[in-house]
Each structure stands twice: as structure tokens, then as C-alpha cells.
Tab-separated table of N, CA and C in Angstrom:
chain	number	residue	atom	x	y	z
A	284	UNK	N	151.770	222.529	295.075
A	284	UNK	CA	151.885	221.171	294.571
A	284	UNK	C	153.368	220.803	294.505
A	285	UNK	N	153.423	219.700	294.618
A	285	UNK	CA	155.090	219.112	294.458
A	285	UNK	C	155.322	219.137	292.957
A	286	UNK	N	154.980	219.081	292.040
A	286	UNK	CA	155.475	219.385	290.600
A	286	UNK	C	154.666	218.872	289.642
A	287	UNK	N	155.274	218.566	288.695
A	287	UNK	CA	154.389	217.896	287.474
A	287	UNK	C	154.214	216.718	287.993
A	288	UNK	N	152.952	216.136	287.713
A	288	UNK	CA	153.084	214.498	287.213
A	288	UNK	C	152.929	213.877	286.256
A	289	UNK	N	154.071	212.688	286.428
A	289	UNK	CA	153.906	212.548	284.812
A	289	UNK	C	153.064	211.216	284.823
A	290	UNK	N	152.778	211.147	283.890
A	290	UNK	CA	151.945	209.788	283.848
A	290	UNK	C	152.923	208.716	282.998
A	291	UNK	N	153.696	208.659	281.983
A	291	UNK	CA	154.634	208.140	281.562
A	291	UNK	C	155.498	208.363	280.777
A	292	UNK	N	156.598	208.384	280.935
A	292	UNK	CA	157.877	208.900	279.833
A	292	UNK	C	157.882	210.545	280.150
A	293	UNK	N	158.224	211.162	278.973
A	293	UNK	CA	157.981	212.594	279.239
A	293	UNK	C	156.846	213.025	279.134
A	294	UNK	N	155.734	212.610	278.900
A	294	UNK	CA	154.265	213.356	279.365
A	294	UNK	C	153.894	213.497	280.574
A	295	UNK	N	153.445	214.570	281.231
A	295	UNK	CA	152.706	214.940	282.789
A	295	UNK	C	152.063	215.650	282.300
A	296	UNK	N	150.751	215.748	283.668
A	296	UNK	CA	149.533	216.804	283.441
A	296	UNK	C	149.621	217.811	283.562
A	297	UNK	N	149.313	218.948	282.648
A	297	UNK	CA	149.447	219.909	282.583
A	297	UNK	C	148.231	221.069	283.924
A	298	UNK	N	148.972	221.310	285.168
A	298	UNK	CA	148.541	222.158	285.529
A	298	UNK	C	147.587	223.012	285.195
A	299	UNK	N	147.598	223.653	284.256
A	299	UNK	CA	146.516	224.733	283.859
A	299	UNK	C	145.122	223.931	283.356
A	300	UNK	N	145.307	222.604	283.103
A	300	UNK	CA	144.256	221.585	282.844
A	300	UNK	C	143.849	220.890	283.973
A	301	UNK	N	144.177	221.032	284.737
A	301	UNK	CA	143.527	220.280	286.407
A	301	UNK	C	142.296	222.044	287.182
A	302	UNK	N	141.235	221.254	286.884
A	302	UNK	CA	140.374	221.741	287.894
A	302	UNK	C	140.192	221.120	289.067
A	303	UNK	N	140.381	222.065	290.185
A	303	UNK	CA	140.026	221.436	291.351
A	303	UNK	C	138.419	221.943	292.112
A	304	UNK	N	137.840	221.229	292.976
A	304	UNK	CA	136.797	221.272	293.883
A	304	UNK	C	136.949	221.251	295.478
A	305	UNK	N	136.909	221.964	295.955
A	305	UNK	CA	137.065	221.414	297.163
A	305	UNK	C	135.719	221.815	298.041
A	306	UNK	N	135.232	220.435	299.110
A	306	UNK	CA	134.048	220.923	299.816
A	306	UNK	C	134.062	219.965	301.553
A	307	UNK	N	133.502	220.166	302.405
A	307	UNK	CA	134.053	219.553	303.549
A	307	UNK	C	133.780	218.039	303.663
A	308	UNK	N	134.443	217.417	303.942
A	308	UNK	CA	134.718	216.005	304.228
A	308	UNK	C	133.226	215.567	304.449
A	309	UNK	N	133.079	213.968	304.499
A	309	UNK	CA	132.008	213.260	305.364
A	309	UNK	C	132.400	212.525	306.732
A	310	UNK	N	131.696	212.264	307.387
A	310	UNK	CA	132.241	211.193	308.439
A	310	UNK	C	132.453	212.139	309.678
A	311	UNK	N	132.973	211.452	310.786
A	311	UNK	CA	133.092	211.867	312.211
A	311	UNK	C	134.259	212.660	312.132
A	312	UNK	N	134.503	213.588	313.193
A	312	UNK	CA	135.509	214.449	313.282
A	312	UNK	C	135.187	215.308	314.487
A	313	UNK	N	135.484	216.422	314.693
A	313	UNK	CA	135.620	217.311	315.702
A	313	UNK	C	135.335	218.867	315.229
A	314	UNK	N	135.893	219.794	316.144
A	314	UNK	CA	135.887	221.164	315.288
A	314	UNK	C	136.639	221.151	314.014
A	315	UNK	N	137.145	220.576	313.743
A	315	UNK	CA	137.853	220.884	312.661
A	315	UNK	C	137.299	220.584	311.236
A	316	UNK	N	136.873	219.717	311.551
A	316	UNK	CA	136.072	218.509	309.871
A	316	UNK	C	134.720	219.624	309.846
A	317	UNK	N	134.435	220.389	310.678
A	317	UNK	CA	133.348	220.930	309.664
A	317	UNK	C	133.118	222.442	310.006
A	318	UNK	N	134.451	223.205	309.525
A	318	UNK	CA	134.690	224.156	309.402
A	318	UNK	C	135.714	224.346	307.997
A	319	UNK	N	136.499	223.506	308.023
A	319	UNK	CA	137.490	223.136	306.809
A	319	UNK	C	136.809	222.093	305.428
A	320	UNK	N	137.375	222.823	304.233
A	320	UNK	CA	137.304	222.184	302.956
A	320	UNK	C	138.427	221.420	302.713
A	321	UNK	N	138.645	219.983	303.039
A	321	UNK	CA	139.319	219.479	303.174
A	321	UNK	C	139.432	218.703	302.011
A	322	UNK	N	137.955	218.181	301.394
A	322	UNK	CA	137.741	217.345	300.363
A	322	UNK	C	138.090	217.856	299.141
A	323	UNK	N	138.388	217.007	298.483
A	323	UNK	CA	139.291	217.815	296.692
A	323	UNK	C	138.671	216.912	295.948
A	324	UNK	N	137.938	217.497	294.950
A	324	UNK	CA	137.754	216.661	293.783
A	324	UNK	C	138.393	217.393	292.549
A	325	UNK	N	139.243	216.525	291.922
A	325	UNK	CA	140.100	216.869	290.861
A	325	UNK	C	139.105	216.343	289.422
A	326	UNK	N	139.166	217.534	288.433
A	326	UNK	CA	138.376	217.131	287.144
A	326	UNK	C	139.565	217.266	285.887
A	327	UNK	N	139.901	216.212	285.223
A	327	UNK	CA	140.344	216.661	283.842
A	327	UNK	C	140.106	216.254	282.384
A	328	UNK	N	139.720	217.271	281.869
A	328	UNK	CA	139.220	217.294	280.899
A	328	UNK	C	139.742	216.386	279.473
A	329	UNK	N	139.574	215.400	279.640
A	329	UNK	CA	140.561	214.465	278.884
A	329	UNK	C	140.017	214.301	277.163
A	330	UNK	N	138.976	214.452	276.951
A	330	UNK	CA	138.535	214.539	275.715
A	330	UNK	C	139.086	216.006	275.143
A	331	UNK	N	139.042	216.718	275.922
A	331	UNK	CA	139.948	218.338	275.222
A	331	UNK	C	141.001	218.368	275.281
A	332	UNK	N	142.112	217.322	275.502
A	332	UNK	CA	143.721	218.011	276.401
A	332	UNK	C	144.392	217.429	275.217
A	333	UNK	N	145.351	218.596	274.793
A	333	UNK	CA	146.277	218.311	274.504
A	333	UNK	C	148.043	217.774	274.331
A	334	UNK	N	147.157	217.507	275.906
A	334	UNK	CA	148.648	217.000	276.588
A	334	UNK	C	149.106	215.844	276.036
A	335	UNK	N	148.254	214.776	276.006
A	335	UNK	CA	148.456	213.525	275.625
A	335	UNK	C	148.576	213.471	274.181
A	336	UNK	N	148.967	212.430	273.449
A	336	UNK	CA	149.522	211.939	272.429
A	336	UNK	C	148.220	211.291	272.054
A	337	UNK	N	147.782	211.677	270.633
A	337	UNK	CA	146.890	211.334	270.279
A	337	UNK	C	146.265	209.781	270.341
A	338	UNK	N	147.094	209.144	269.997
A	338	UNK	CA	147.129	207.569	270.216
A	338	UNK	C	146.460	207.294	272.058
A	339	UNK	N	147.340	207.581	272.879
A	339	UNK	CA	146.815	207.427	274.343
A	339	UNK	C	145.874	208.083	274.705
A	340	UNK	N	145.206	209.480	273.540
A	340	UNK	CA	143.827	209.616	273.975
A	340	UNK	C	143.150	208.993	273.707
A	341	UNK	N	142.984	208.088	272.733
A	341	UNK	CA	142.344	207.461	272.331
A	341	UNK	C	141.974	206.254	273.143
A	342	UNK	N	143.430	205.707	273.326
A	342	UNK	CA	142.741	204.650	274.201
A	342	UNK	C	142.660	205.021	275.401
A	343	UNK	N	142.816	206.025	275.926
A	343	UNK	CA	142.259	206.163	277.380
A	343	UNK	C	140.789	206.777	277.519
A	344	UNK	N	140.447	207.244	276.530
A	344	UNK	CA	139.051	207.294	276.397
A	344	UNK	C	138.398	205.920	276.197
A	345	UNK	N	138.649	205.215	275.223
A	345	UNK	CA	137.590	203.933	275.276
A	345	UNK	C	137.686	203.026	276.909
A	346	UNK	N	139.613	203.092	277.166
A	346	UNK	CA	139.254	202.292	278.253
A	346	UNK	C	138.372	202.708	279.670
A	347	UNK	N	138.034	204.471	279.640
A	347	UNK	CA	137.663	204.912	280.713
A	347	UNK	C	136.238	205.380	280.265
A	348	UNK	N	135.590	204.991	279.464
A	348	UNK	CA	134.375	205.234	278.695
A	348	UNK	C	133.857	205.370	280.070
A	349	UNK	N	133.475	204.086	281.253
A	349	UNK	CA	131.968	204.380	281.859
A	349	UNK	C	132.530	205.144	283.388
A	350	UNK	N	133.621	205.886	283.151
A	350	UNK	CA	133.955	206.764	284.432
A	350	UNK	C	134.032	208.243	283.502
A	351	UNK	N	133.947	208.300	282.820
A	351	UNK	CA	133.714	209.666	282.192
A	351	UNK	C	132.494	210.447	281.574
A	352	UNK	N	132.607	211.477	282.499
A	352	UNK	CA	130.547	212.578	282.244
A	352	UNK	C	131.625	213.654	281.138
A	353	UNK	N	130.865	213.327	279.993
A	353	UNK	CA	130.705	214.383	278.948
A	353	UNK	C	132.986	214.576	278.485
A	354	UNK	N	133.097	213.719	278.719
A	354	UNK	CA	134.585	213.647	278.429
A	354	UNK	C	135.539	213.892	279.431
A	355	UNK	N	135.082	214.191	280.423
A	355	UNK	CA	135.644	214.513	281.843
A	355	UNK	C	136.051	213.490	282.732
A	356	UNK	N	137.036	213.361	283.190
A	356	UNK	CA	136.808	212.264	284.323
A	356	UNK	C	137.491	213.257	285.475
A	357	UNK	N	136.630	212.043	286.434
A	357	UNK	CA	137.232	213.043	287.892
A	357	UNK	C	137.624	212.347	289.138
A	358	UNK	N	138.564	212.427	289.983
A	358	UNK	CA	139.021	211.817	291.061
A	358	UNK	C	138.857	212.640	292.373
A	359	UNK	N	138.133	211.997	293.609
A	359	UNK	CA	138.036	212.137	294.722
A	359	UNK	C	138.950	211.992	295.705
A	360	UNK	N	139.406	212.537	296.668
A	360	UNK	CA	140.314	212.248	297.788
A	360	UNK	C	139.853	213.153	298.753
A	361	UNK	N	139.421	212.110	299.952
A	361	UNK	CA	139.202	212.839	301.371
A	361	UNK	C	139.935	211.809	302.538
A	362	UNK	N	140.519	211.483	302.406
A	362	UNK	CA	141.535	210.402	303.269
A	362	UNK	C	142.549	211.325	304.590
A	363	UNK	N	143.058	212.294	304.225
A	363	UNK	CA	143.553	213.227	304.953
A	363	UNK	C	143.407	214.419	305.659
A	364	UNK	N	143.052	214.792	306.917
A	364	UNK	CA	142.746	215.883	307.335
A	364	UNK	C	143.112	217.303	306.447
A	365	UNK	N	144.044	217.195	306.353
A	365	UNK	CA	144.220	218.807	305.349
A	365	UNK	C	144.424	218.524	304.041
A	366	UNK	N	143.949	219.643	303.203
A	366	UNK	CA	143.264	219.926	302.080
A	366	UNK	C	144.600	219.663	301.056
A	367	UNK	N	145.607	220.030	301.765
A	367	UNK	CA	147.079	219.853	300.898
A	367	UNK	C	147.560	218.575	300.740
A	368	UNK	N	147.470	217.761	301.604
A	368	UNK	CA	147.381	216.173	301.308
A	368	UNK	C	146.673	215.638	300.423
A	369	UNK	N	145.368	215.981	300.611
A	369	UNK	CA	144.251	215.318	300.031
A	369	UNK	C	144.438	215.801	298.231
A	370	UNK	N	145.139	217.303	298.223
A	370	UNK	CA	145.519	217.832	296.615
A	370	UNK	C	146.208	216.675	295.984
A	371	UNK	N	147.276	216.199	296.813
A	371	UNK	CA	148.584	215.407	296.035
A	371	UNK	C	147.653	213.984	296.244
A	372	UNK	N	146.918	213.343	297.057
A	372	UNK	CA	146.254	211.988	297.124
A	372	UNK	C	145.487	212.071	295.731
A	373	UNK	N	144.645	212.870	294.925
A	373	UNK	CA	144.271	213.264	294.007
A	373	UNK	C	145.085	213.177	292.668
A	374	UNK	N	145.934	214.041	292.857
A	374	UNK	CA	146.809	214.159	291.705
A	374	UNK	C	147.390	212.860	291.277
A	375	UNK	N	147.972	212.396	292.653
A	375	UNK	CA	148.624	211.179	292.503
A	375	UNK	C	147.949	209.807	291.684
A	376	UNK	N	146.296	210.044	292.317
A	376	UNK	CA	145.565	209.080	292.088
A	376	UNK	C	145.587	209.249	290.181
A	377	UNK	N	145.079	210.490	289.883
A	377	UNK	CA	144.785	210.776	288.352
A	377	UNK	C	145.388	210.606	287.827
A	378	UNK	N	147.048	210.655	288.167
A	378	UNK	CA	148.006	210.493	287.125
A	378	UNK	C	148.198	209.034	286.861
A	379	UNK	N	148.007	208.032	287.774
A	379	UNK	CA	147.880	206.262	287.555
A	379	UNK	C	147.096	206.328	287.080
A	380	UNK	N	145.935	206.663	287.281
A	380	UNK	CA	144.265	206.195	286.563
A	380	UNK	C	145.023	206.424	285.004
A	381	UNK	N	145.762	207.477	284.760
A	381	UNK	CA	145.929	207.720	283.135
A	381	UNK	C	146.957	207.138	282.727
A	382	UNK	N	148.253	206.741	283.669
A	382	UNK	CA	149.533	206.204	282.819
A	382	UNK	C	148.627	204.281	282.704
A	383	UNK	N	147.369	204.023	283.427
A	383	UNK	CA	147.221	202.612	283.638
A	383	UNK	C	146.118	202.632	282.256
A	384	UNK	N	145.502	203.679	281.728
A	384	UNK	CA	144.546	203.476	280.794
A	384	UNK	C	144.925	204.243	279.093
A	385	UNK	N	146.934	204.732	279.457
A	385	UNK	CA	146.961	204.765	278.351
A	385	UNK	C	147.985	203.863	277.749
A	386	UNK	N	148.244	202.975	278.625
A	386	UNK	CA	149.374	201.913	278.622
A	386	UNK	C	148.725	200.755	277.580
A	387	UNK	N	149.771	200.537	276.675
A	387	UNK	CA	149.951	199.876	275.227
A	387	UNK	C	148.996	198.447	276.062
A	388	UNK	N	148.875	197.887	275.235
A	388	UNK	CA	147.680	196.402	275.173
A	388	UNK	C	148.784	195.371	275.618
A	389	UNK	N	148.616	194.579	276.026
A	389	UNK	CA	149.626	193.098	276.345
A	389	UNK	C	149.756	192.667	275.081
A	390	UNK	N	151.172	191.927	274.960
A	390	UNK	CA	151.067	191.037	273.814
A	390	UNK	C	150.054	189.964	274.141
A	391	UNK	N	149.379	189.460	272.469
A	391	UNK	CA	148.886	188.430	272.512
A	391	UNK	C	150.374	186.876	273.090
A	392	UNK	N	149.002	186.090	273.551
A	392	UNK	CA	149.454	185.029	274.254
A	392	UNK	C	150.101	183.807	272.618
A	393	UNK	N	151.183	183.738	273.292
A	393	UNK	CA	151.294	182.457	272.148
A	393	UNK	C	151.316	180.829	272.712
A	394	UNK	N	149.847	180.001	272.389
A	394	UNK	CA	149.692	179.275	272.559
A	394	UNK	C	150.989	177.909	272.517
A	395	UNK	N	150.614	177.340	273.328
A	395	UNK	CA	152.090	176.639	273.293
A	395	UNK	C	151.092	174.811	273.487
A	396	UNK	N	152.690	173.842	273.102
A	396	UNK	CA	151.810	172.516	273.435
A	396	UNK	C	152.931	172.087	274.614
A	397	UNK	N	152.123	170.771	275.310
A	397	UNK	CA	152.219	170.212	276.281
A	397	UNK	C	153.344	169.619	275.823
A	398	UNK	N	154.776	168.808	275.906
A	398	UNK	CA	155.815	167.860	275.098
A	398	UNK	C	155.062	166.558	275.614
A	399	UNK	N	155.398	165.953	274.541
A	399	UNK	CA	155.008	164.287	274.686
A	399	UNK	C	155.488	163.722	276.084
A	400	UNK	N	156.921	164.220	276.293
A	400	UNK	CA	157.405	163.323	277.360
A	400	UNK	C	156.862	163.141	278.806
A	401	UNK	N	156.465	164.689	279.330
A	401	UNK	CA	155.734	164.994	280.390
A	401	UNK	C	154.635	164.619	280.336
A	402	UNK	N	153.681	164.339	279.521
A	402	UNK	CA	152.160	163.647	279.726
A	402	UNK	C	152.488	161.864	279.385
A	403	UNK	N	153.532	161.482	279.170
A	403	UNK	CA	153.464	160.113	278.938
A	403	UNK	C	153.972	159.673	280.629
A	404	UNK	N	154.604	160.593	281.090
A	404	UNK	CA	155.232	160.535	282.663
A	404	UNK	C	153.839	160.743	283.902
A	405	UNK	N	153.147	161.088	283.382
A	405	UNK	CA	151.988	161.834	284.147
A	405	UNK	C	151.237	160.572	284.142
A	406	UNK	N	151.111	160.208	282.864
A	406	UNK	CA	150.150	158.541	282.476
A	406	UNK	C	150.621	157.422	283.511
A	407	UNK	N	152.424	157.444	283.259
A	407	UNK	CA	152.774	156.524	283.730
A	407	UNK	C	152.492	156.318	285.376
A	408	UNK	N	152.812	157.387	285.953
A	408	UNK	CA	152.891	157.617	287.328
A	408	UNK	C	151.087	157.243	287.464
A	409	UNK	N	150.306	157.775	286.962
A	409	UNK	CA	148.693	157.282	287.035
A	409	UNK	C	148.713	156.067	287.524
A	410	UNK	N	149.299	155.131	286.503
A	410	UNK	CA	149.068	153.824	286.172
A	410	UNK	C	149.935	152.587	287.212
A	411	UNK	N	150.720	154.234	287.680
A	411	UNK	CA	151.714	152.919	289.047
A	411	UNK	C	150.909	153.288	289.946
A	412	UNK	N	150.153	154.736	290.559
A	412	UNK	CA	149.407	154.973	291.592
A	412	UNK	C	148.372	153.987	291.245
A	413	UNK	N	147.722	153.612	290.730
A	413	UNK	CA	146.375	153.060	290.399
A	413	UNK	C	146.693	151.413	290.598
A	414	UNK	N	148.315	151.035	290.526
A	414	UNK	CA	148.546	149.835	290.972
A	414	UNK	C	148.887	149.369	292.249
A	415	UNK	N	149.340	150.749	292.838
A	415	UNK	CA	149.546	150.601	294.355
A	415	UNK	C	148.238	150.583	295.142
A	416	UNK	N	147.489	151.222	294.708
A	416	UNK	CA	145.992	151.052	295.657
A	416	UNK	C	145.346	150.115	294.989
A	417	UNK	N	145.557	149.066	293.956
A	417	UNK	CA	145.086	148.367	293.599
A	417	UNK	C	145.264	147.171	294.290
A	418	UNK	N	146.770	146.938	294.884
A	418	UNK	CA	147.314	146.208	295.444
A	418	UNK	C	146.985	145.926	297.281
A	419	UNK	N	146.395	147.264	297.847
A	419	UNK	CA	145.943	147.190	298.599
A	419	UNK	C	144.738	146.595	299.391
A	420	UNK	N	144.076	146.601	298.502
A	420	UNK	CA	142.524	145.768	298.688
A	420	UNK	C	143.240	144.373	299.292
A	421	UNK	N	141.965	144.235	300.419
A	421	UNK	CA	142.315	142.463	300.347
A	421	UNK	C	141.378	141.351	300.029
A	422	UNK	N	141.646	141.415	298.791
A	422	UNK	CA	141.001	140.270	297.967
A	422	UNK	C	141.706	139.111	298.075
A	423	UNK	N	142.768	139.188	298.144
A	423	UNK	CA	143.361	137.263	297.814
A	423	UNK	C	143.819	137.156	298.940
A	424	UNK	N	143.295	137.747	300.509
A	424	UNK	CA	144.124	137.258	301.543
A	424	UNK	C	143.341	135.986	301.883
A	425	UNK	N	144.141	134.873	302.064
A	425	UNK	CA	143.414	134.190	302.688
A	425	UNK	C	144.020	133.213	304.140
């Protein structure tokens, strides 16, 4: 593997907490795709880890509630012929899935108002368009 990843600040996944799977690809190929375990499915155990900061387990559990079996979540990668690509397409993937679901809430929005001046300009301009095509008709030609 190329190293830790971190998911944000100084937290990364702890290695000894990444289970991997690997089993052969789907799809078209040649000799190669189905002799080789190319496919990686990465599992981590996110309801047990103590990697994370209690706070970001938390919310990365509620936000990942309906992708997680029994507290587990798990990421797929078969995009790359060899199995060593497809490790880091994985890793890579898990570590966003977690810096994106343990990342703080947006501030609330602060409602704002329209200024008087710009909707009295908006009226006005209405009221000159509405006189220019008003002016167009030909009613009083005679």
C-alpha cells in the first residue's frame, strides 16, 4: 500500500482495521480476468474502531446508516486489471466515503431580505416594458 490514509486532519485508517476480499472480476476479458483475483472488497469495521473520534463516529454512523450490515461498511473496486490498483481504488474510495460522512454539518442558512430599492426597480422596469408593448398595438392608427 502507499501509506496511511487519512481521512481528515491527523486521523487515517488504521491498517490493522481494513479487511480485505479479493475474488475474480465480472465482465469480458481474456486469459487473464479469469485466472486472477483482481476484485477487492475492502470491509471496515466502523461501529468497533477506535480510530475515529468519538463525535465523527457518531455521525458517520447515522449518516451511513443504510450502507452499513451489522456496523460494517464496505467498498468495492474492480475498475483495474491488477489487484494492486484495484487495493488503492478501494482504499482511496473508503477514506472519502469517511472524511465526507464525518465532516461537521453546514452552517445554518441566514435568511436574508430583498432591499426595497431593487424590487421597486424591477416594478418599474415592468411597468415601462408593459408600456412599450402597450404602445405597440394598433389601435389608434388611423
Amino acid at each position: 500500500m502507499s501509506g496511511p490514509y487519512v481521512i481528515r486532519g491527523s486521523v487515517s485508517l488504521p491498517e490493522a482495521e481494513l479487511m480485505w476480499r479479493f475474488s475474480r472480476s465480472s465482465g469480458p476479458g481474456g486469459q487473464h480476468v479469469n485466472t486472477s483475483d483482481s476484485q477487492v472488497e475492502l470491509r471496515f469495521d466502523l461501529a468497533r474502531t477506535e480510530a475515529l473520534p468519538p463525535v465523527w463516529k457518531d455521525r458517520a454512523l447515522r449518516r451511513l446508516a443504510g450502507r452499513l450490515t451489522d456496523g460494517v461498511i464496505a467498498v468495492r473496486a474492480s475498475e483495474h486489471r491488477s489487484q494492486w490498483r484495484n487495493r488503492e481504488a478501494a482504499a482511496v474510495r473508503l477514506a472519502a466515503l469517511l472524511a465526507q460522512a464525518t465532516a461537521p454539518p453546514p452552517k445554518p442558512r441566514r435568511p436574508t431580505r430583498i432591499p426595497r430599492g431593487i424590487n421597486e426597480r424591477r416594478l418599474q422596469e415592468k411597468k415601462q416594458r408593459s408600456q412599450t408593448k402597450r404602445g405597440r398595438s394598433g389601435r389608434d392608427w388611423t
